[in-house]
mmCIF file of C-alpha atoms and ligand atoms in Angstrom:
data_model
loop_
_atom_site.group_PDB
_atom_site.id
_atom_site.type_symbol
_atom_site.label_atom_id
_atom_site.label_comp_id
_atom_site.label_asym_id
_atom_site.label_seq_id
_atom_site.Cartn_x
_atom_site.Cartn_y
_atom_site.Cartn_z
ATOM 1 C CA MET A 1 -16.528 -14.955 -13.966
ATOM 2 C CA THR A 2 -17.235 -17.285 -11.006
ATOM 3 C CA ALA A 3 -20.010 -16.543 -8.542
ATOM 4 C CA THR A 4 -17.441 -15.628 -5.932
ATOM 5 C CA ALA A 5 -15.578 -13.284 -8.272
ATOM 6 C CA GLU A 6 -18.867 -11.655 -9.156
ATOM 7 C CA PHE A 7 -19.783 -11.256 -5.480
ATOM 8 C CA ILE A 8 -16.391 -9.770 -4.737
ATOM 9 C CA ARG A 9 -16.554 -7.361 -7.629
ATOM 10 C CA GLY A 10 -19.786 -5.820 -6.324
ATOM 11 C CA LEU A 11 -18.715 -5.791 -2.713
ATOM 12 C CA PRO A 12 -17.782 -2.271 -1.587
ATOM 13 C CA LYS A 13 -14.191 -2.148 -0.438
ATOM 14 C CA ALA A 14 -11.218 0.039 0.332
ATOM 15 C CA GLU A 15 -7.518 -0.316 -0.429
ATOM 16 C CA LEU A 16 -5.246 0.715 2.459
ATOM 17 C CA HIS A 17 -1.880 -0.524 1.252
ATOM 18 C CA LEU A 18 -0.946 0.674 -2.177
ATOM 19 C CA HIS A 19 2.316 2.221 -3.251
ATOM 20 C CA ILE A 20 1.391 4.388 -6.220
ATOM 21 C CA GLU A 21 4.934 4.016 -7.689
ATOM 22 C CA GLY A 22 4.216 0.223 -7.577
ATOM 23 C CA SER A 23 1.298 0.727 -9.987
ATOM 24 C CA LEU A 24 3.702 1.762 -12.769
ATOM 25 C CA GLU A 25 3.026 -0.747 -15.623
ATOM 26 C CA PRO A 26 5.809 -1.601 -18.011
ATOM 27 C CA GLU A 27 3.804 0.002 -20.910
ATOM 28 C CA GLN A 28 3.709 3.229 -18.920
ATOM 29 C CA MET A 29 7.370 2.968 -18.169
ATOM 30 C CA PHE A 30 7.994 3.158 -21.925
ATOM 31 C CA GLU A 31 5.389 5.855 -22.446
ATOM 32 C CA PHE A 32 6.782 8.169 -19.693
ATOM 33 C CA GLY A 33 10.330 7.263 -20.745
ATOM 34 C CA ARG A 34 9.562 8.337 -24.305
ATOM 35 C CA ARG A 35 7.885 11.654 -23.402
ATOM 36 C CA ASN A 36 10.609 12.485 -20.887
ATOM 37 C CA ARG A 37 13.416 11.374 -23.253
ATOM 38 C CA ILE A 38 14.823 8.825 -20.853
ATOM 39 C CA ASP A 39 16.632 5.731 -22.101
ATOM 40 C CA LEU A 40 15.407 2.635 -20.381
ATOM 41 C CA ALA A 41 17.639 -0.325 -19.395
ATOM 42 C CA PHE A 42 15.065 -2.629 -21.034
ATOM 43 C CA GLY A 43 14.313 -3.065 -24.700
ATOM 44 C CA SER A 44 10.710 -4.222 -24.524
ATOM 45 C CA VAL A 45 7.696 -4.616 -22.216
ATOM 46 C CA GLU A 46 8.324 -8.423 -22.287
ATOM 47 C CA GLU A 47 11.897 -7.878 -21.145
ATOM 48 C CA VAL A 48 10.679 -5.766 -18.283
ATOM 49 C CA ARG A 49 8.043 -8.325 -17.249
ATOM 50 C CA ALA A 50 10.636 -11.065 -17.451
ATOM 51 C CA ALA A 51 12.785 -9.165 -14.874
ATOM 52 C CA TYR A 52 9.937 -9.373 -12.317
ATOM 53 C CA ALA A 53 11.188 -12.562 -10.705
ATOM 54 C CA PHE A 54 12.009 -11.744 -7.136
ATOM 55 C CA SER A 55 13.401 -13.891 -4.327
ATOM 56 C CA ASN A 56 13.007 -11.260 -1.575
ATOM 57 C CA LEU A 57 11.990 -7.720 -0.888
ATOM 58 C CA GLN A 58 15.306 -6.130 -1.824
ATOM 59 C CA ASP A 59 15.293 -7.813 -5.315
ATOM 60 C CA PHE A 60 12.047 -6.091 -5.939
ATOM 61 C CA LEU A 61 13.039 -2.690 -4.376
ATOM 62 C CA ASP A 62 16.122 -2.497 -6.670
ATOM 63 C CA ILE A 63 13.936 -2.645 -9.783
ATOM 64 C CA TYR A 64 11.030 -0.642 -8.277
ATOM 65 C CA TYR A 65 13.352 2.372 -7.553
ATOM 66 C CA GLN A 66 14.837 2.171 -11.004
ATOM 67 C CA GLY A 67 11.384 2.113 -12.643
ATOM 68 C CA ALA A 68 10.357 5.200 -10.690
ATOM 69 C CA GLY A 69 13.020 7.123 -12.505
ATOM 70 C CA VAL A 70 10.734 7.698 -15.546
ATOM 71 C CA LEU A 71 8.360 9.812 -13.377
ATOM 72 C CA ARG A 72 9.467 13.399 -13.920
ATOM 73 C CA THR A 73 6.483 15.725 -14.187
ATOM 74 C CA GLU A 74 3.247 16.457 -12.410
ATOM 75 C CA ARG A 75 1.419 15.072 -15.443
ATOM 76 C CA ASP A 76 3.323 11.704 -15.022
ATOM 77 C CA PHE A 77 2.087 11.403 -11.445
ATOM 78 C CA HIS A 78 -1.375 12.524 -12.349
ATOM 79 C CA ASP A 79 -1.602 9.972 -15.144
ATOM 80 C CA LEU A 80 -0.147 7.209 -12.989
ATOM 81 C CA ALA A 81 -2.727 7.843 -10.286
ATOM 82 C CA MET A 82 -5.675 8.069 -12.747
ATOM 83 C CA ALA A 83 -4.655 4.783 -14.509
ATOM 84 C CA TYR A 84 -4.567 3.073 -11.012
ATOM 85 C CA PHE A 85 -7.961 4.599 -10.022
ATOM 86 C CA ARG A 86 -9.658 3.391 -13.234
ATOM 87 C CA ARG A 87 -8.441 -0.173 -12.601
ATOM 88 C CA VAL A 88 -9.555 -0.299 -8.995
ATOM 89 C CA ALA A 89 -12.877 1.415 -9.645
ATOM 90 C CA ALA A 90 -13.615 -1.548 -11.992
ATOM 91 C CA ASP A 91 -12.787 -3.792 -9.045
ATOM 92 C CA GLY A 92 -15.472 -2.249 -6.884
ATOM 93 C CA CYS A 93 -13.063 -0.168 -4.840
ATOM 94 C CA ARG A 94 -14.642 2.959 -3.236
ATOM 95 C CA HIS A 95 -11.718 4.400 -1.234
ATOM 96 C CA VAL A 96 -7.958 4.243 -1.328
ATOM 97 C CA GLU A 97 -5.233 5.502 1.215
ATOM 98 C CA LEU A 98 -2.248 5.635 -1.113
ATOM 99 C CA PHE A 99 1.399 5.681 -0.254
ATOM 100 C CA PHE A 100 4.029 7.638 -2.083
ATOM 101 C CA ASP A 101 7.738 7.693 -1.540
ATOM 102 C CA PRO A 102 8.853 11.380 -1.820
ATOM 103 C CA GLN A 103 12.505 10.698 -1.176
ATOM 104 C CA THR A 104 12.689 8.443 -4.302
ATOM 105 C CA HIS A 105 11.832 11.587 -6.280
ATOM 106 C CA THR A 106 13.442 14.421 -4.336
ATOM 107 C CA ASP A 107 16.785 12.518 -4.244
ATOM 108 C CA ARG A 108 16.626 12.665 -8.119
ATOM 109 C CA GLY A 109 16.242 16.419 -7.968
ATOM 110 C CA LEU A 110 12.367 16.751 -8.273
ATOM 111 C CA PRO A 111 10.855 19.295 -6.010
ATOM 112 C CA PHE A 112 8.518 17.767 -3.355
ATOM 113 C CA GLY A 113 5.409 19.327 -5.070
ATOM 114 C CA VAL A 114 5.922 17.519 -8.423
ATOM 115 C CA ALA A 115 4.816 14.196 -6.985
ATOM 116 C CA ALA A 116 2.451 15.561 -4.366
ATOM 117 C CA ASP A 117 0.538 17.971 -6.724
ATOM 118 C CA GLY A 118 0.384 15.549 -9.579
ATOM 119 C CA LEU A 119 -1.053 12.827 -7.216
ATOM 120 C CA LEU A 120 -3.442 15.219 -5.568
ATOM 121 C CA ALA A 121 -4.753 16.331 -8.961
ATOM 122 C CA GLY A 122 -5.255 12.646 -9.924
ATOM 123 C CA MET A 123 -7.088 11.988 -6.690
ATOM 124 C CA ALA A 124 -9.464 14.978 -7.133
ATOM 125 C CA GLU A 125 -10.226 13.751 -10.702
ATOM 126 C CA ALA A 126 -10.830 10.210 -9.420
ATOM 127 C CA LYS A 127 -13.335 11.416 -6.914
ATOM 128 C CA ALA A 128 -15.098 13.610 -9.462
ATOM 129 C CA THR A 129 -15.190 11.167 -12.343
ATOM 130 C CA LEU A 130 -15.071 7.705 -10.747
ATOM 131 C CA GLY A 131 -16.560 8.364 -7.298
ATOM 132 C CA VAL A 132 -13.453 6.845 -5.659
ATOM 133 C CA SER A 133 -12.282 8.901 -2.600
ATOM 134 C CA SER A 134 -8.690 8.753 -1.474
ATOM 135 C CA SER A 135 -6.095 10.204 0.905
ATOM 136 C CA LEU A 136 -2.290 10.512 0.647
ATOM 137 C CA VAL A 137 0.228 8.911 3.019
ATOM 138 C CA LEU A 138 3.904 10.002 2.706
ATOM 139 C CA CYS A 139 6.311 7.122 3.403
ATOM 140 C CA PHE A 140 9.832 7.583 4.772
ATOM 141 C CA LEU A 141 12.422 5.274 3.238
ATOM 142 C CA ARG A 142 13.819 3.264 6.140
ATOM 143 C CA HIS A 143 17.153 2.448 4.452
ATOM 144 C CA LEU A 144 17.914 6.211 4.737
ATOM 145 C CA ASP A 145 18.615 7.917 8.070
ATOM 146 C CA GLU A 146 16.198 9.711 10.361
ATOM 147 C CA ASP A 147 17.639 13.143 9.391
ATOM 148 C CA ALA A 148 16.619 12.545 5.792
ATOM 149 C CA ALA A 149 13.132 11.642 7.046
ATOM 150 C CA PHE A 150 13.040 14.873 9.049
ATOM 151 C CA ALA A 151 14.113 16.814 5.883
ATOM 152 C CA THR A 152 11.235 15.178 4.056
ATOM 153 C CA LEU A 153 8.731 16.103 6.730
ATOM 154 C CA ARG A 154 10.003 19.722 6.489
ATOM 155 C CA ALA A 155 9.718 19.747 2.738
ATOM 156 C CA ALA A 156 6.134 18.421 3.082
ATOM 157 C CA GLU A 157 5.161 21.180 5.457
ATOM 158 C CA PRO A 158 3.197 23.316 2.901
ATOM 159 C CA TRP A 159 1.234 20.171 1.856
ATOM 160 C CA LEU A 160 0.436 18.803 5.308
ATOM 161 C CA ASP A 161 -3.201 19.922 5.177
ATOM 162 C CA ARG A 162 -3.560 17.621 2.209
ATOM 163 C CA ILE A 163 -1.538 14.638 3.529
ATOM 164 C CA GLN A 164 -3.242 12.291 5.931
ATOM 165 C CA GLY A 165 -0.290 10.510 7.456
ATOM 166 C CA VAL A 166 3.187 9.084 7.330
ATOM 167 C CA GLY A 167 4.375 5.595 6.818
ATOM 168 C CA LEU A 168 7.655 3.659 6.823
ATOM 169 C CA ASP A 169 8.668 1.406 3.929
ATOM 170 C CA SER A 170 11.649 0.029 1.908
ATOM 171 C CA SER A 171 14.282 -2.494 3.180
ATOM 172 C CA GLU A 172 12.936 -3.738 6.525
ATOM 173 C CA VAL A 173 15.616 -6.035 8.025
ATOM 174 C CA GLY A 174 18.371 -3.998 9.761
ATOM 175 C CA HIS A 175 16.192 -0.890 9.822
ATOM 176 C CA PRO A 176 13.834 -1.267 12.901
ATOM 177 C CA PRO A 177 11.009 1.103 13.558
ATOM 178 C CA SER A 178 12.849 2.611 16.608
ATOM 179 C CA LYS A 179 15.333 4.229 14.129
ATOM 180 C CA PHE A 180 12.473 6.609 13.267
ATOM 181 C CA ALA A 181 11.069 7.297 16.768
ATOM 182 C CA ARG A 182 11.672 11.029 16.819
ATOM 183 C CA VAL A 183 10.351 11.757 13.330
ATOM 184 C CA PHE A 184 7.186 9.746 13.972
ATOM 185 C CA SER A 185 6.675 11.654 17.219
ATOM 186 C CA ALA A 186 7.076 14.981 15.281
ATOM 187 C CA ALA A 187 4.521 13.712 12.680
ATOM 188 C CA ARG A 188 2.063 12.791 15.525
ATOM 189 C CA GLU A 189 2.409 16.337 16.972
ATOM 190 C CA ARG A 190 1.425 17.666 13.576
ATOM 191 C CA GLY A 191 -1.753 15.620 13.724
ATOM 192 C CA LEU A 192 -0.800 13.051 11.108
ATOM 193 C CA LYS A 193 -1.839 9.403 11.165
ATOM 194 C CA LEU A 194 0.984 6.881 11.579
ATOM 195 C CA VAL A 195 1.510 3.531 9.790
ATOM 196 C CA ALA A 196 4.611 1.443 9.372
ATOM 197 C CA HIS A 197 5.507 -1.708 7.397
ATOM 198 C CA ALA A 198 6.439 -4.313 10.020
ATOM 199 C CA GLY A 199 6.731 -8.062 10.104
ATOM 200 C CA GLU A 200 6.895 -8.439 6.299
ATOM 201 C CA GLU A 201 10.419 -9.837 6.439
ATOM 202 C CA GLY A 202 11.404 -8.401 9.842
ATOM 203 C CA PRO A 203 10.867 -10.174 13.177
ATOM 204 C CA PRO A 204 7.977 -9.792 15.615
ATOM 205 C CA ALA A 205 10.162 -7.398 17.610
ATOM 206 C CA TYR A 206 9.767 -4.904 14.850
ATOM 207 C CA VAL A 207 5.956 -5.115 15.129
ATOM 208 C CA TRP A 208 6.246 -4.511 18.936
ATOM 209 C CA GLU A 209 8.449 -1.423 18.204
ATOM 210 C CA ALA A 210 5.906 -0.090 15.648
ATOM 211 C CA LEU A 211 3.271 -0.369 18.350
ATOM 212 C CA ASP A 212 5.114 0.736 21.401
ATOM 213 C CA VAL A 213 7.786 3.108 20.090
ATOM 214 C CA LEU A 214 6.172 4.591 16.939
ATOM 215 C CA ARG A 215 2.624 4.206 18.392
ATOM 216 C CA VAL A 216 1.186 3.510 14.907
ATOM 217 C CA ASP A 217 -2.463 3.528 13.970
ATOM 218 C CA ARG A 218 -1.992 0.641 11.513
ATOM 219 C CA ILE A 219 0.518 -2.087 10.748
ATOM 220 C CA ASP A 220 1.403 -2.767 7.110
ATOM 221 C CA HIS A 221 1.748 -6.530 6.479
ATOM 222 C CA GLY A 222 2.306 -7.910 10.043
ATOM 223 C CA ASN A 223 2.657 -11.530 8.829
ATOM 224 C CA ARG A 224 5.493 -12.440 11.232
ATOM 225 C CA ALA A 225 3.373 -11.247 14.243
ATOM 226 C CA LEU A 226 1.930 -14.813 14.068
ATOM 227 C CA GLU A 227 5.188 -16.175 15.464
ATOM 228 C CA ASP A 228 4.556 -14.503 18.782
ATOM 229 C CA PRO A 229 1.306 -15.452 20.627
ATOM 230 C CA ALA A 230 1.643 -12.470 23.081
ATOM 231 C CA LEU A 231 1.922 -10.126 20.153
ATOM 232 C CA VAL A 232 -1.158 -11.633 18.520
ATOM 233 C CA ARG A 233 -3.080 -11.107 21.784
ATOM 234 C CA ARG A 234 -1.921 -7.477 21.937
ATOM 235 C CA LEU A 235 -2.928 -6.762 18.314
ATOM 236 C CA VAL A 236 -6.365 -8.330 18.915
ATOM 237 C CA ALA A 237 -6.860 -6.375 22.142
ATOM 238 C CA ASP A 238 -5.948 -3.164 20.402
ATOM 239 C CA GLY A 239 -8.181 -3.884 17.432
ATOM 240 C CA MET A 240 -5.162 -3.027 15.283
ATOM 241 C CA THR A 241 -5.679 -3.176 11.543
ATOM 242 C CA LEU A 242 -3.148 -5.212 9.496
ATOM 243 C CA THR A 243 -2.924 -4.318 5.788
ATOM 244 C CA VAL A 244 -2.165 -7.775 4.378
ATOM 245 C CA CYS A 245 -0.984 -8.136 0.705
ATOM 246 C CA PRO A 246 -1.181 -11.848 -0.467
ATOM 247 C CA LEU A 247 0.050 -11.565 -4.034
ATOM 248 C CA SER A 248 2.952 -9.415 -2.824
ATOM 249 C CA ASN A 249 3.760 -12.039 -0.207
ATOM 250 C CA LEU A 250 3.767 -14.700 -2.927
ATOM 251 C CA LYS A 251 5.958 -12.713 -5.295
ATOM 252 C CA LEU A 252 8.383 -11.716 -2.619
ATOM 253 C CA CYS A 253 8.623 -15.343 -1.254
ATOM 254 C CA VAL A 254 7.189 -14.332 2.179
ATOM 255 C CA VAL A 255 4.913 -17.315 1.490
ATOM 256 C CA ASP A 256 5.641 -20.273 -0.900
ATOM 257 C CA ASP A 257 2.079 -20.867 -1.950
ATOM 258 C CA LEU A 258 -1.117 -18.816 -1.753
ATOM 259 C CA LYS A 259 -2.828 -21.851 -0.174
ATOM 260 C CA ALA A 260 -0.375 -21.473 2.748
ATOM 261 C CA HIS A 261 -1.069 -17.761 3.229
ATOM 262 C CA PRO A 262 -1.932 -16.827 6.824
ATOM 263 C CA LEU A 263 -4.859 -14.550 6.074
ATOM 264 C CA LYS A 264 -7.518 -17.061 7.135
ATOM 265 C CA ARG A 265 -5.517 -17.888 10.273
ATOM 266 C CA MET A 266 -5.364 -14.150 11.084
ATOM 267 C CA LEU A 267 -9.166 -13.818 10.775
ATOM 268 C CA ASP A 268 -9.756 -16.951 12.833
ATOM 269 C CA LEU A 269 -7.405 -15.480 15.594
ATOM 270 C CA GLY A 270 -9.569 -12.352 15.640
ATOM 271 C CA LEU A 271 -6.943 -10.092 13.983
ATOM 272 C CA LYS A 272 -8.387 -7.220 12.036
ATOM 273 C CA ALA A 273 -6.898 -8.090 8.634
ATOM 274 C CA THR A 274 -7.601 -6.251 5.370
ATOM 275 C CA LEU A 275 -6.765 -7.288 1.709
ATOM 276 C CA ASN A 276 -4.545 -5.065 -0.421
ATOM 277 C CA SER A 277 -2.330 -5.115 -3.486
ATOM 278 C CA ASP A 278 0.926 -3.339 -2.367
ATOM 279 C CA ASP A 279 2.592 -2.860 -5.768
ATOM 280 C CA PRO A 280 0.117 -4.287 -8.249
ATOM 281 C CA ALA A 281 2.096 -3.719 -11.471
ATOM 282 C CA TYR A 282 4.994 -5.799 -10.066
ATOM 283 C CA PHE A 283 3.077 -8.480 -8.161
ATOM 284 C CA GLY A 284 0.648 -9.757 -10.764
ATOM 285 C CA GLY A 285 -2.681 -8.155 -9.655
ATOM 286 C CA TYR A 286 -4.685 -5.187 -8.549
ATOM 287 C CA LEU A 287 -7.073 -5.235 -5.658
ATOM 288 C CA GLY A 288 -9.782 -7.432 -7.315
ATOM 289 C CA ARG A 289 -7.255 -10.123 -8.195
ATOM 290 C CA ASN A 290 -5.819 -10.112 -4.692
ATOM 291 C CA TRP A 291 -9.347 -10.755 -3.452
ATOM 292 C CA THR A 292 -10.385 -13.397 -5.959
ATOM 293 C CA GLU A 293 -7.094 -15.428 -5.930
ATOM 294 C CA THR A 294 -6.920 -15.399 -2.137
ATOM 295 C CA ALA A 295 -10.595 -16.225 -1.704
ATOM 296 C CA GLN A 296 -10.101 -19.194 -4.017
ATOM 297 C CA ALA A 297 -6.714 -20.403 -2.571
ATOM 298 C CA LEU A 298 -7.992 -20.235 1.048
ATOM 299 C CA ASN A 299 -11.577 -21.212 0.282
ATOM 300 C CA LEU A 300 -12.849 -18.216 2.168
ATOM 301 C CA PRO A 301 -16.518 -18.253 3.115
ATOM 302 C CA ARG A 302 -18.738 -15.236 2.287
ATOM 303 C CA ALA A 303 -18.727 -14.280 5.967
ATOM 304 C CA ASP A 304 -14.934 -13.771 5.799
ATOM 305 C CA LEU A 305 -15.203 -11.751 2.626
ATOM 306 C CA VAL A 306 -17.765 -9.480 4.266
ATOM 307 C CA THR A 307 -15.535 -9.106 7.347
ATOM 308 C CA LEU A 308 -12.561 -8.183 5.136
ATOM 309 C CA ALA A 309 -14.701 -5.563 3.293
ATOM 310 C CA LYS A 310 -15.912 -4.090 6.590
ATOM 311 C CA ASN A 311 -12.345 -4.113 8.049
ATOM 312 C CA SER A 312 -11.138 -2.099 5.051
ATOM 313 C CA PHE A 313 -13.474 0.747 6.038
ATOM 314 C CA THR A 314 -13.383 0.538 9.863
ATOM 315 C CA GLY A 315 -9.533 0.296 9.556
ATOM 316 C CA SER A 316 -9.472 3.357 7.209
ATOM 317 C CA PHE A 317 -8.801 6.905 8.262
ATOM 318 C CA LEU A 318 -12.177 8.089 6.904
ATOM 319 C CA PRO A 319 -14.428 10.085 9.266
ATOM 320 C CA PRO A 320 -17.025 7.938 11.175
ATOM 321 C CA VAL A 321 -19.944 9.176 9.150
ATOM 322 C CA ALA A 322 -18.286 8.043 5.864
ATOM 323 C CA VAL A 323 -17.339 4.692 7.434
ATOM 324 C CA ALA A 324 -20.930 4.218 8.494
ATOM 325 C CA GLY A 325 -22.196 4.948 4.983
ATOM 326 C CA HIS A 326 -19.823 2.366 3.434
ATOM 327 C CA LEU A 327 -20.829 -0.248 6.049
ATOM 328 C CA ALA A 328 -24.475 0.372 5.271
ATOM 329 C CA ASP A 329 -23.719 -0.131 1.576
ATOM 330 C CA ILE A 330 -22.017 -3.443 2.353
ATOM 331 C CA ASP A 331 -24.990 -4.571 4.361
ATOM 332 C CA ALA A 332 -27.393 -3.589 1.666
ATOM 333 C CA TYR A 333 -25.292 -5.351 -1.026
ATOM 334 C CA VAL A 334 -25.038 -8.513 1.073
ATOM 335 C CA SER A 335 -28.847 -8.651 1.715
ATOM 336 C CA SER A 336 -29.608 -8.124 -1.927
ATOM 337 C CA ASN A 337 -27.134 -10.939 -2.856
ATOM 338 C CA SER A 338 -28.101 -13.639 -0.362
HETATM 339 N N1 LIG B 1 7.928 -0.265 -0.997
HETATM 340 C C1 LIG B 1 7.087 -0.651 -2.004
HETATM 341 N N2 LIG B 1 6.538 -1.854 -1.663
HETATM 342 C C2 LIG B 1 7.148 -2.276 -0.472
HETATM 343 C C3 LIG B 1 6.987 -3.380 0.335
HETATM 344 N N3 LIG B 1 6.235 -4.446 0.027
HETATM 345 N N4 LIG B 1 7.708 -3.480 1.484
HETATM 346 C C4 LIG B 1 8.577 -2.416 1.777
HETATM 347 N N5 LIG B 1 8.697 -1.335 1.071
HETATM 348 C C5 LIG B 1 7.919 -1.211 -0.045
HETATM 349 ZN ZN1 LIG B 2 4.038 -2.016 1.025
#
């Protein structure tokens, strides 16, 4: 392990952009498929991995929704979450705000609680056994209509005391944030935090809409905001957190080369960027690998690494006292490693 990788591993950090269905490893696809008696379209783990060559977001989403079909029971969701938490705990991750896509499961006939209760059980176990805290963010699928999002919010009602917020994901282009203005407003009235994918493939106008129409607390990705200097000034002035996902951007051809990734430019512009994995089983790396590969490709100095770690907590939805504790841990770690 290089000195930088060692430094990164010990640095306390949070993950704020992780789709739990995107942590489904091909081996688990076969394991869950076997125990749920589901025939897979693939013959082997190698065949599955070979199919993970994407030229855009939709290529990936098609295979990701297909993969999620093996998740049938609370136990599957619990096991999926625990496998993810074990990996990121080893990467030095202390806190996760994890997305799930309820409509992917309810549209196949699973009751809302199968995914929610299974994930919540895994989250409680991760806190007790690994010391990793977490919260749950329910994402609406933007390729579906707003009525379907409202039906999901209604189905979630009995769980809302255990759900931190709502998000917006799936196919971005053609599905602007304004399509979901009313349901985001209803979620805000229920006290939920609001996040939305914007500017991954979609134009800067979608980031403006996420800010001004949805009034989000965080932007997921936000890469294309850099095309609009007035938008960059607005994001900096608001102190808006961007949950940036470099290995995802590489796999989905949002960038051609990690060396050309805009993360360093974002930091230098004063944007509050964080580092995240998005869908680690599909994009070639969990949180630690996103950190180490990006640090190496962009030659990030330690000061930037520390800023990214601090941003991951100050940009989280943790209460201020918990944020302060994590920031103090970062400072203590940095002083003992300088
Ligand atoms: N769902 C899972 N990963 C996603 C991504 N990167 N963009 C949009 N929707 C997603
Ligand atoms: Zn995402």
